[in-house]
PDB file of C-alpha atoms in Angstrom:
ATOM      1  CA  MET A   1       0.022   0.127  -0.149  1.00 68.00           C
ATOM      2  CA  GLY A   2       1.028   3.490  -0.558  1.00 91.00           C
ATOM      3  CA  ARG A   3       3.599   2.911  -3.186  1.00 97.00           C
ATOM      4  CA  LEU A   4       1.796   5.521  -5.641  1.00 98.00           C
ATOM      5  CA  GLU A   5       0.822   7.949  -3.000  1.00 97.00           C
ATOM      6  CA  GLY A   6       0.522  11.513  -4.227  1.00 96.00           C
ATOM      7  CA  LYS A   7       0.531  10.159  -7.817  1.00 98.00           C
ATOM      8  CA  VAL A   8      -1.988  11.184 -10.571  1.00 99.00           C
ATOM      9  CA  ALA A   9      -3.048   8.569 -13.145  1.00 99.00           C
ATOM     10  CA  LEU A  10      -5.129   8.444 -16.278  1.00 99.00           C
ATOM     11  CA  VAL A  11      -6.389   5.110 -17.428  1.00 99.00           C
ATOM     12  CA  THR A  12      -8.155   4.016 -20.468  1.00 99.00           C
ATOM     13  CA  GLY A  13     -10.622   1.376 -21.193  1.00 98.00           C
ATOM     14  CA  ALA A  14     -11.493   1.655 -17.314  1.00 98.00           C
ATOM     15  CA  ALA A  15     -14.986   0.458 -17.708  1.00 97.00           C
ATOM     16  CA  SER A  16     -14.178  -3.230 -17.658  1.00 94.00           C
ATOM     17  CA  GLY A  17     -11.282  -5.470 -17.843  1.00 94.00           C
ATOM     18  CA  LEU A  18      -7.659  -4.656 -17.846  1.00 96.00           C
ATOM     19  CA  GLY A  19      -8.341  -1.197 -17.552  1.00 97.00           C
ATOM     20  CA  ALA A  20     -10.833  -1.387 -14.520  1.00 96.00           C
ATOM     21  CA  ALA A  21      -8.417  -3.710 -12.642  1.00 96.00           C
ATOM     22  CA  ALA A  22      -5.705  -1.228 -13.192  1.00 98.00           C
ATOM     23  CA  ALA A  23      -7.668   1.692 -12.204  1.00 98.00           C
ATOM     24  CA  ALA A  24      -8.762  -0.165  -8.774  1.00 97.00           C
ATOM     25  CA  MET A  25      -5.227  -1.497  -7.930  1.00 98.00           C
ATOM     26  CA  LEU A  26      -3.614   2.154  -8.649  1.00 98.00           C
ATOM     27  CA  VAL A  27      -6.155   3.681  -6.353  1.00 98.00           C
ATOM     28  CA  GLU A  28      -5.473   0.908  -3.617  1.00 97.00           C
ATOM     29  CA  GLU A  29      -1.747   1.949  -3.841  1.00 98.00           C
ATOM     30  CA  GLY A  30      -2.761   5.522  -3.281  1.00 98.00           C
ATOM     31  CA  ALA A  31      -3.059   7.209  -6.595  1.00 98.00           C
ATOM     32  CA  ARG A  32      -5.803   9.370  -7.630  1.00 98.00           C
ATOM     33  CA  VAL A  33      -7.167   8.162 -11.042  1.00 99.00           C
ATOM     34  CA  VAL A  34      -8.856   9.779 -13.869  1.00 99.00           C
ATOM     35  CA  ALA A  35     -10.917   6.919 -15.396  1.00 99.00           C
ATOM     36  CA  GLY A  36     -11.680   7.120 -19.026  1.00 98.00           C
ATOM     37  CA  ASP A  37     -13.914   5.242 -21.387  1.00 98.00           C
ATOM     38  CA  LEU A  38     -16.977   5.351 -23.652  1.00 98.00           C
ATOM     39  CA  GLU A  39     -19.034   3.720 -20.946  1.00 97.00           C
ATOM     40  CA  LEU A  40     -19.381   6.713 -18.207  1.00 97.00           C
ATOM     41  CA  GLU A  41     -22.347   5.254 -16.440  1.00 96.00           C
ATOM     42  CA  LYS A  42     -20.763   1.973 -15.774  1.00 96.00           C
ATOM     43  CA  MET A  43     -17.324   3.591 -14.415  1.00 96.00           C
ATOM     44  CA  GLN A  44     -19.682   5.762 -12.164  1.00 96.00           C
ATOM     45  CA  THR A  45     -21.292   2.669 -10.616  1.00 95.00           C
ATOM     46  CA  ALA A  46     -17.973   0.569 -10.538  1.00 93.00           C
ATOM     47  CA  PHE A  47     -16.218   3.422  -8.669  1.00 95.00           C
ATOM     48  CA  GLU A  48     -18.853   4.941  -6.711  1.00 93.00           C
ATOM     49  CA  ALA A  49     -17.135   3.678  -3.487  1.00 91.00           C
ATOM     50  CA  GLN A  50     -13.936   5.190  -4.524  1.00 92.00           C
ATOM     51  CA  SER A  51     -15.444   8.507  -5.862  1.00 91.00           C
ATOM     52  CA  ASP A  52     -13.170  10.557  -3.646  1.00 93.00           C
ATOM     53  CA  ARG A  53     -10.007   9.362  -5.619  1.00 96.00           C
ATOM     54  CA  VAL A  54     -11.758   8.289  -9.102  1.00 98.00           C
ATOM     55  CA  LEU A  55     -12.861  10.855 -11.706  1.00 98.00           C
ATOM     56  CA  PRO A  56     -14.818   8.876 -14.355  1.00 98.00           C
ATOM     57  CA  LEU A  57     -14.662  10.770 -17.607  1.00 98.00           C
ATOM     58  CA  ARG A  58     -16.235   9.692 -21.171  1.00 98.00           C
ATOM     59  CA  LEU A  59     -13.194   9.318 -23.403  1.00 99.00           C
ATOM     60  CA  ASP A  60     -13.342   8.381 -27.000  1.00 99.00           C
ATOM     61  CA  VAL A  61      -9.556   7.433 -27.384  1.00 99.00           C
ATOM     62  CA  THR A  62      -9.794   7.815 -31.280  1.00 99.00           C
ATOM     63  CA  SER A  63     -10.543  11.570 -30.595  1.00 99.00           C
ATOM     64  CA  GLU A  64      -7.863  14.102 -30.092  1.00 99.00           C
ATOM     65  CA  SER A  65     -10.220  16.550 -28.506  1.00 99.00           C
ATOM     66  CA  ASP A  66     -11.357  13.987 -25.951  1.00 99.00           C
ATOM     67  CA  TRP A  67      -7.699  13.474 -25.104  1.00 99.00           C
ATOM     68  CA  GLU A  68      -6.993  17.419 -24.522  1.00 99.00           C
ATOM     69  CA  ALA A  69     -10.095  17.453 -22.545  1.00 99.00           C
ATOM     70  CA  ALA A  70      -9.088  14.316 -20.227  1.00 99.00           C
ATOM     71  CA  VAL A  71      -5.719  15.309 -19.418  1.00 99.00           C
ATOM     72  CA  GLY A  72      -6.855  18.953 -19.353  1.00 98.00           C
ATOM     73  CA  ARG A  73      -9.406  17.842 -16.488  1.00 98.00           C
ATOM     74  CA  ALA A  74      -6.604  15.746 -14.642  1.00 98.00           C
ATOM     75  CA  LEU A  75      -4.663  18.940 -14.606  1.00 97.00           C
ATOM     76  CA  GLN A  76      -7.533  20.822 -13.477  1.00 97.00           C
ATOM     77  CA  GLU A  77      -8.700  18.456 -10.903  1.00 97.00           C
ATOM     78  CA  PHE A  78      -5.471  17.087  -9.622  1.00 97.00           C
ATOM     79  CA  GLU A  79      -2.760  19.543 -10.837  1.00 96.00           C
ATOM     80  CA  ARG A  80      -0.257  17.025 -12.274  1.00 98.00           C
ATOM     81  CA  LEU A  81      -0.319  13.900 -14.174  1.00 99.00           C
ATOM     82  CA  ASP A  82       2.367  11.199 -13.330  1.00 99.00           C
ATOM     83  CA  ILE A  83       0.963   7.848 -14.974  1.00 99.00           C
ATOM     84  CA  LEU A  84      -0.905   7.342 -18.214  1.00 99.00           C
ATOM     85  CA  VAL A  85      -2.366   3.299 -19.144  1.00 99.00           C
ATOM     86  CA  ASN A  86      -3.459   3.011 -22.315  1.00 99.00           C
ATOM     87  CA  SER A  87      -5.457  -0.109 -21.811  1.00 98.00           C
ATOM     88  CA  ALA A  88      -8.505   0.557 -24.371  1.00 98.00           C
ATOM     89  CA  GLY A  89      -8.170  -1.883 -27.111  1.00 97.00           C
ATOM     90  CA  ILE A  90     -10.646  -3.926 -29.319  1.00 96.00           C
ATOM     91  CA  LEU A  91     -10.006  -7.571 -30.699  1.00 94.00           C
ATOM     92  CA  LEU A  92     -10.843  -8.593 -34.384  1.00 95.00           C
ATOM     93  CA  LEU A  93     -10.674 -12.291 -35.521  1.00 93.00           C
ATOM     94  CA  GLN A  94      -9.767 -12.176 -39.433  1.00 97.00           C
ATOM     95  CA  ASP A  95      -7.287 -13.286 -41.549  1.00 98.00           C
ATOM     96  CA  ILE A  96      -5.629 -10.992 -44.216  1.00 99.00           C
ATOM     97  CA  GLU A  97      -8.241 -11.970 -46.924  1.00 99.00           C
ATOM     98  CA  SER A  98     -11.202 -11.473 -44.748  1.00 98.00           C
ATOM     99  CA  THR A  99     -10.375  -8.185 -43.289  1.00 99.00           C
ATOM    100  CA  SER A 100     -11.963  -5.261 -44.819  1.00 99.00           C
ATOM    101  CA  LEU A 101     -10.416  -1.770 -45.095  1.00 99.00           C
ATOM    102  CA  THR A 102     -12.778  -0.294 -42.890  1.00 99.00           C
ATOM    103  CA  ASP A 103     -12.227  -3.032 -39.940  1.00 99.00           C
ATOM    104  CA  TRP A 104      -8.585  -2.694 -40.380  1.00 99.00           C
ATOM    105  CA  ARG A 105      -8.941   1.132 -39.823  1.00 99.00           C
ATOM    106  CA  ARG A 106     -11.165   0.697 -36.936  1.00 99.00           C
ATOM    107  CA  VAL A 107      -8.860  -1.698 -35.127  1.00 99.00           C
ATOM    108  CA  HIS A 108      -5.859   0.727 -35.634  1.00 99.00           C
ATOM    109  CA  ALA A 109      -7.826   3.736 -34.827  1.00 99.00           C
ATOM    110  CA  VAL A 110      -8.657   2.385 -31.137  1.00 99.00           C
ATOM    111  CA  ASN A 111      -5.548   0.217 -30.745  1.00 99.00           C
ATOM    112  CA  LEU A 112      -2.759   2.216 -32.005  1.00 99.00           C
ATOM    113  CA  ASP A 113      -3.985   5.836 -33.032  1.00 99.00           C
ATOM    114  CA  GLY A 114      -5.879   6.033 -29.287  1.00 99.00           C
ATOM    115  CA  CYS A 115      -2.137   4.978 -27.853  1.00 99.00           C
ATOM    116  CA  PHE A 116      -0.465   7.754 -30.169  1.00 99.00           C
ATOM    117  CA  LEU A 117      -2.916  10.264 -29.235  1.00 99.00           C
ATOM    118  CA  GLY A 118      -2.642   9.309 -25.480  1.00 99.00           C
ATOM    119  CA  CYS A 119       1.239   9.456 -25.461  1.00 99.00           C
ATOM    120  CA  LYS A 120       1.500  12.852 -27.226  1.00 99.00           C
ATOM    121  CA  THR A 121      -1.324  14.617 -25.304  1.00 99.00           C
ATOM    122  CA  ALA A 122       0.231  13.057 -21.753  1.00 99.00           C
ATOM    123  CA  ILE A 123       3.884  14.057 -22.619  1.00 99.00           C
ATOM    124  CA  GLY A 124       3.046  17.573 -22.645  1.00 97.00           C
ATOM    125  CA  ALA A 125       1.288  17.472 -19.329  1.00 98.00           C
ATOM    126  CA  MET A 126       3.848  15.282 -17.541  1.00 98.00           C
ATOM    127  CA  LYS A 127       6.578  17.715 -18.758  1.00 95.00           C
ATOM    128  CA  GLN A 128       5.166  20.306 -16.678  1.00 89.00           C
ATOM    129  CA  THR A 129       5.484  18.346 -13.348  1.00 89.00           C
ATOM    130  CA  GLY A 130       8.918  16.608 -13.712  1.00 93.00           C
ATOM    131  CA  GLY A 131       8.147  13.299 -15.490  1.00 98.00           C
ATOM    132  CA  GLY A 132       6.154  10.133 -15.329  1.00 99.00           C
ATOM    133  CA  SER A 133       5.513   6.854 -16.535  1.00 99.00           C
ATOM    134  CA  ILE A 134       3.473   5.695 -19.682  1.00 99.00           C
ATOM    135  CA  ILE A 135       2.474   2.166 -19.841  1.00 99.00           C
ATOM    136  CA  ASN A 136       1.008   0.809 -23.139  1.00 99.00           C
ATOM    137  CA  LEU A 137      -1.132  -2.397 -23.168  1.00 99.00           C
ATOM    138  CA  SER A 138       0.044  -4.513 -26.164  1.00 99.00           C
ATOM    139  CA  SER A 139      -0.466  -8.129 -26.193  1.00 98.00           C
ATOM    140  CA  VAL A 140       1.811 -11.246 -27.260  1.00 98.00           C
ATOM    141  CA  SER A 141       0.050 -10.903 -30.613  1.00 98.00           C
ATOM    142  CA  GLY A 142       2.399  -7.782 -30.740  1.00 98.00           C
ATOM    143  CA  LEU A 143       5.379 -10.322 -30.613  1.00 98.00           C
ATOM    144  CA  VAL A 144       4.132 -13.263 -32.570  1.00 98.00           C
ATOM    145  CA  GLY A 145       1.490 -13.660 -35.410  1.00 98.00           C
ATOM    146  CA  GLY A 146      -1.535 -15.219 -35.750  1.00 96.00           C
ATOM    147  CA  HIS A 147      -2.994 -16.746 -39.069  1.00 97.00           C
ATOM    148  CA  ASN A 148      -6.515 -14.714 -38.172  1.00 96.00           C
ATOM    149  CA  LEU A 149      -5.078 -11.694 -36.218  1.00 97.00           C
ATOM    150  CA  ALA A 150      -4.044  -9.496 -39.589  1.00 99.00           C
ATOM    151  CA  ALA A 151      -5.240  -6.170 -38.109  1.00 99.00           C
ATOM    152  CA  TYR A 152      -5.055  -6.814 -34.351  1.00 98.00           C
ATOM    153  CA  ASN A 153      -1.323  -8.142 -34.956  1.00 99.00           C
ATOM    154  CA  ALA A 154      -0.055  -5.233 -36.905  1.00 99.00           C
ATOM    155  CA  SER A 155      -1.753  -2.868 -34.548  1.00 99.00           C
ATOM    156  CA  LYS A 156      -0.410  -4.508 -31.288  1.00 99.00           C
ATOM    157  CA  GLY A 157       2.955  -4.596 -32.843  1.00 99.00           C
ATOM    158  CA  GLY A 158       2.715  -0.792 -33.758  1.00 99.00           C
ATOM    159  CA  VAL A 159       2.043  -0.330 -29.987  1.00 99.00           C
ATOM    160  CA  ARG A 160       5.178  -2.230 -29.024  1.00 99.00           C
ATOM    161  CA  LEU A 161       7.528  -0.077 -31.255  1.00 99.00           C
ATOM    162  CA  LEU A 162       5.500   3.175 -30.863  1.00 99.00           C
ATOM    163  CA  THR A 163       6.587   2.569 -27.070  1.00 99.00           C
ATOM    164  CA  LYS A 164      10.196   2.306 -27.768  1.00 99.00           C
ATOM    165  CA  SER A 165      10.239   5.466 -29.992  1.00 99.00           C
ATOM    166  CA  VAL A 166       8.402   7.429 -27.183  1.00 99.00           C
ATOM    167  CA  ALA A 167      10.862   6.034 -24.493  1.00 99.00           C
ATOM    168  CA  LEU A 168      14.001   7.304 -26.792  1.00 99.00           C
ATOM    169  CA  HIS A 169      12.348  10.519 -27.348  1.00 99.00           C
ATOM    170  CA  CYS A 170      11.608  11.377 -23.583  1.00 99.00           C
ATOM    171  CA  ALA A 171      15.259  10.192 -22.618  1.00 99.00           C
ATOM    172  CA  ARG A 172      16.789  12.163 -25.367  1.00 98.00           C
ATOM    173  CA  HIS A 173      15.194  15.364 -24.171  1.00 98.00           C
ATOM    174  CA  GLY A 174      15.672  14.633 -20.545  1.00 98.00           C
ATOM    175  CA  TYR A 175      11.781  14.767 -19.750  1.00 98.00           C
ATOM    176  CA  GLY A 176      11.977  12.153 -16.906  1.00 99.00           C
ATOM    177  CA  ILE A 177       9.136  10.097 -18.707  1.00 99.00           C
ATOM    178  CA  ARG A 178       9.592   6.436 -19.109  1.00 99.00           C
ATOM    179  CA  CYS A 179       7.537   4.459 -21.549  1.00 99.00           C
ATOM    180  CA  ASN A 180       6.996   0.684 -21.476  1.00 99.00           C
ATOM    181  CA  SER A 181       4.417  -1.861 -23.021  1.00 99.00           C
ATOM    182  CA  ILE A 182       2.842  -4.766 -21.719  1.00 99.00           C
ATOM    183  CA  HIS A 183       2.084  -7.997 -23.396  1.00 99.00           C
ATOM    184  CA  PRO A 184      -0.273 -10.082 -21.947  1.00 98.00           C
ATOM    185  CA  THR A 185      -1.424 -13.765 -23.129  1.00 95.00           C
ATOM    186  CA  PHE A 186      -5.132 -14.873 -22.575  1.00 92.00           C
ATOM    187  CA  ILE A 187      -6.470 -12.943 -19.641  1.00 93.00           C
ATOM    188  CA  GLU A 188      -9.716 -13.510 -18.139  1.00 91.00           C
ATOM    189  CA  THR A 189     -11.514 -10.479 -18.892  1.00 88.00           C
ATOM    190  CA  PRO A 190     -15.111  -9.624 -20.725  1.00 85.00           C
ATOM    191  CA  MET A 191     -13.086  -9.578 -24.113  1.00 84.00           C
ATOM    192  CA  LEU A 192     -12.297 -13.243 -23.749  1.00 87.00           C
ATOM    193  CA  ASP A 193     -15.623 -14.015 -22.741  1.00 86.00           C
ATOM    194  CA  ALA A 194     -16.990 -12.518 -25.818  1.00 85.00           C
ATOM    195  CA  LEU A 195     -14.595 -14.584 -28.065  1.00 81.00           C
ATOM    196  CA  LEU A 196     -15.964 -17.585 -26.092  1.00 87.00           C
ATOM    197  CA  GLU A 197     -19.425 -16.624 -26.597  1.00 85.00           C
ATOM    198  CA  ARG A 198     -18.901 -17.042 -30.364  1.00 84.00           C
ATOM    199  CA  VAL A 199     -17.603 -20.592 -30.812  1.00 86.00           C
ATOM    200  CA  GLU A 200     -19.651 -23.886 -30.672  1.00 86.00           C
ATOM    201  CA  ASP A 201     -17.942 -25.368 -27.653  1.00 91.00           C
ATOM    202  CA  PRO A 202     -16.477 -22.693 -25.156  1.00 88.00           C
ATOM    203  CA  ASP A 203     -15.128 -25.237 -22.662  1.00 90.00           C
ATOM    204  CA  ALA A 204     -13.136 -27.182 -25.248  1.00 92.00           C
ATOM    205  CA  VAL A 205     -11.530 -23.562 -26.496  1.00 90.00           C
ATOM    206  CA  ARG A 206     -10.687 -22.552 -23.345  1.00 91.00           C
ATOM    207  CA  ALA A 207      -8.985 -25.815 -22.427  1.00 93.00           C
ATOM    208  CA  SER A 208      -7.024 -25.471 -25.682  1.00 93.00           C
ATOM    209  CA  LEU A 209      -5.884 -22.134 -24.912  1.00 92.00           C
ATOM    210  CA  THR A 210      -4.866 -23.230 -21.428  1.00 95.00           C
ATOM    211  CA  ARG A 211      -2.902 -25.999 -22.569  1.00 95.00           C
ATOM    212  CA  GLN A 212      -0.764 -23.318 -24.895  1.00 94.00           C
ATOM    213  CA  ILE A 213       0.391 -21.724 -21.501  1.00 97.00           C
ATOM    214  CA  PRO A 214       3.263 -23.671 -19.640  1.00 97.00           C
ATOM    215  CA  LEU A 215       2.350 -22.486 -16.329  1.00 98.00           C
ATOM    216  CA  GLY A 216      -1.224 -24.371 -16.975  1.00 96.00           C
ATOM    217  CA  ARG A 217      -3.794 -21.391 -16.498  1.00 96.00           C
ATOM    218  CA  LEU A 218      -5.270 -18.288 -18.064  1.00 96.00           C
ATOM    219  CA  GLY A 219      -4.050 -15.081 -16.825  1.00 96.00           C
ATOM    220  CA  ARG A 220      -5.848 -12.990 -14.378  1.00 96.00           C
ATOM    221  CA  THR A 221      -6.453  -9.221 -14.338  1.00 96.00           C
ATOM    222  CA  GLU A 222      -4.236  -8.824 -11.356  1.00 97.00           C
ATOM    223  CA  ASP A 223      -1.321 -10.564 -12.970  1.00 97.00           C
ATOM    224  CA  VAL A 224      -1.314  -7.603 -15.533  1.00 98.00           C
ATOM    225  CA  GLY A 225      -2.360  -5.036 -12.902  1.00 98.00           C
ATOM    226  CA  LYS A 226       0.661  -5.872 -10.693  1.00 98.00           C
ATOM    227  CA  MET A 227       2.885  -5.178 -13.647  1.00 99.00           C
ATOM    228  CA  ILE A 228       0.944  -2.006 -14.244  1.00 99.00           C
ATOM    229  CA  VAL A 229       1.508  -0.698 -10.475  1.00 99.00           C
ATOM    230  CA  TYR A 230       5.525  -1.580 -10.750  1.00 99.00           C
ATOM    231  CA  LEU A 231       6.047   0.238 -13.914  1.00 99.00           C
ATOM    232  CA  ALA A 232       4.107   3.139 -12.287  1.00 99.00           C
ATOM    233  CA  SER A 233       5.914   3.371  -9.357  1.00 98.00           C
ATOM    234  CA  ASP A 234       9.192   4.697  -8.577  1.00 97.00           C
ATOM    235  CA  GLU A 235      10.466   0.828  -8.127  1.00 98.00           C
ATOM    236  CA  SER A 236      10.839   0.609 -12.075  1.00 99.00           C
ATOM    237  CA  ALA A 237      12.980   3.800 -12.206  1.00 98.00           C
ATOM    238  CA  PHE A 238      15.609   2.520 -14.310  1.00 99.00           C
ATOM    239  CA  VAL A 239      13.095   0.642 -16.609  1.00 99.00           C
ATOM    240  CA  THR A 240      12.138   2.098 -19.826  1.00 99.00           C
ATOM    241  CA  GLY A 241      11.652   1.261 -23.741  1.00 99.00           C
ATOM    242  CA  THR A 242      11.139  -2.388 -22.952  1.00 98.00           C
ATOM    243  CA  GLU A 243       8.174  -4.848 -22.998  1.00 98.00           C
ATOM    244  CA  MET A 244       6.760  -6.934 -20.179  1.00 99.00           C
ATOM    245  CA  VAL A 245       5.731 -10.171 -21.332  1.00 99.00           C
ATOM    246  CA  ILE A 246       2.901 -11.756 -18.940  1.00 98.00           C
ATOM    247  CA  ASP A 247       2.164 -15.005 -20.395  1.00 98.00           C
ATOM    248  CA  GLY A 248       2.868 -17.929 -18.265  1.00 98.00           C
ATOM    249  CA  GLY A 249       5.662 -19.058 -20.555  1.00 98.00           C
ATOM    250  CA  ALA A 250       3.700 -19.173 -23.356  1.00 96.00           C
ATOM    251  CA  THR A 251       6.406 -17.314 -25.709  1.00 96.00           C
ATOM    252  CA  ALA A 252       9.046 -18.991 -24.302  1.00 95.00           C
TER     253      ALA A 252
END
């Protein structure tokens, strides 16, 4: 407890899944959190008990004006921004021949453009208060390919290399801003639940996914949340420009 006392975070995709877990764990460690998502009412209900430390905002990560408003609100309410967690993302299960240009652009708009806009906007705010930590949620699909993940692979791979570019840029200019990416495997989230709902035998598919992980289970949101807290804290002061793989050994 208290590893993030006095720090202010902005978390996207905070209405559910990894974003919601990250926001809750950051609060547990003492941070105040601006929680951004399209589902404002859902966040207001989820964080009602932490209303003194969580400020829910409607945020479309593909909108530059929404990003400017969200970061501006963080500065207005809390006078600083120390942590950005780019967690918003969408999944598309389609191979290259099945993927329309519209779907390709939609996946990249959320997964990559949203990350780009978040990094760009947050850097300006973090420079004002002496630095910070940017944490971009990629995926093991940003490291290895899948036959039916054309747009998702490309977008998450883009997040990985954008992270490195941001880290080097901030280090070169002495901003005191670190930037790292996290690459989870299959995690027990609403996104995974939605995926399993589309198959004939969800139990068989879940078992198949689990067999791909040497540690013998699917990931949990807290597995990723603990890494987010570490990267947000001063414990990771010498960590930047790298990818943190949380996959139970799947890519070993």
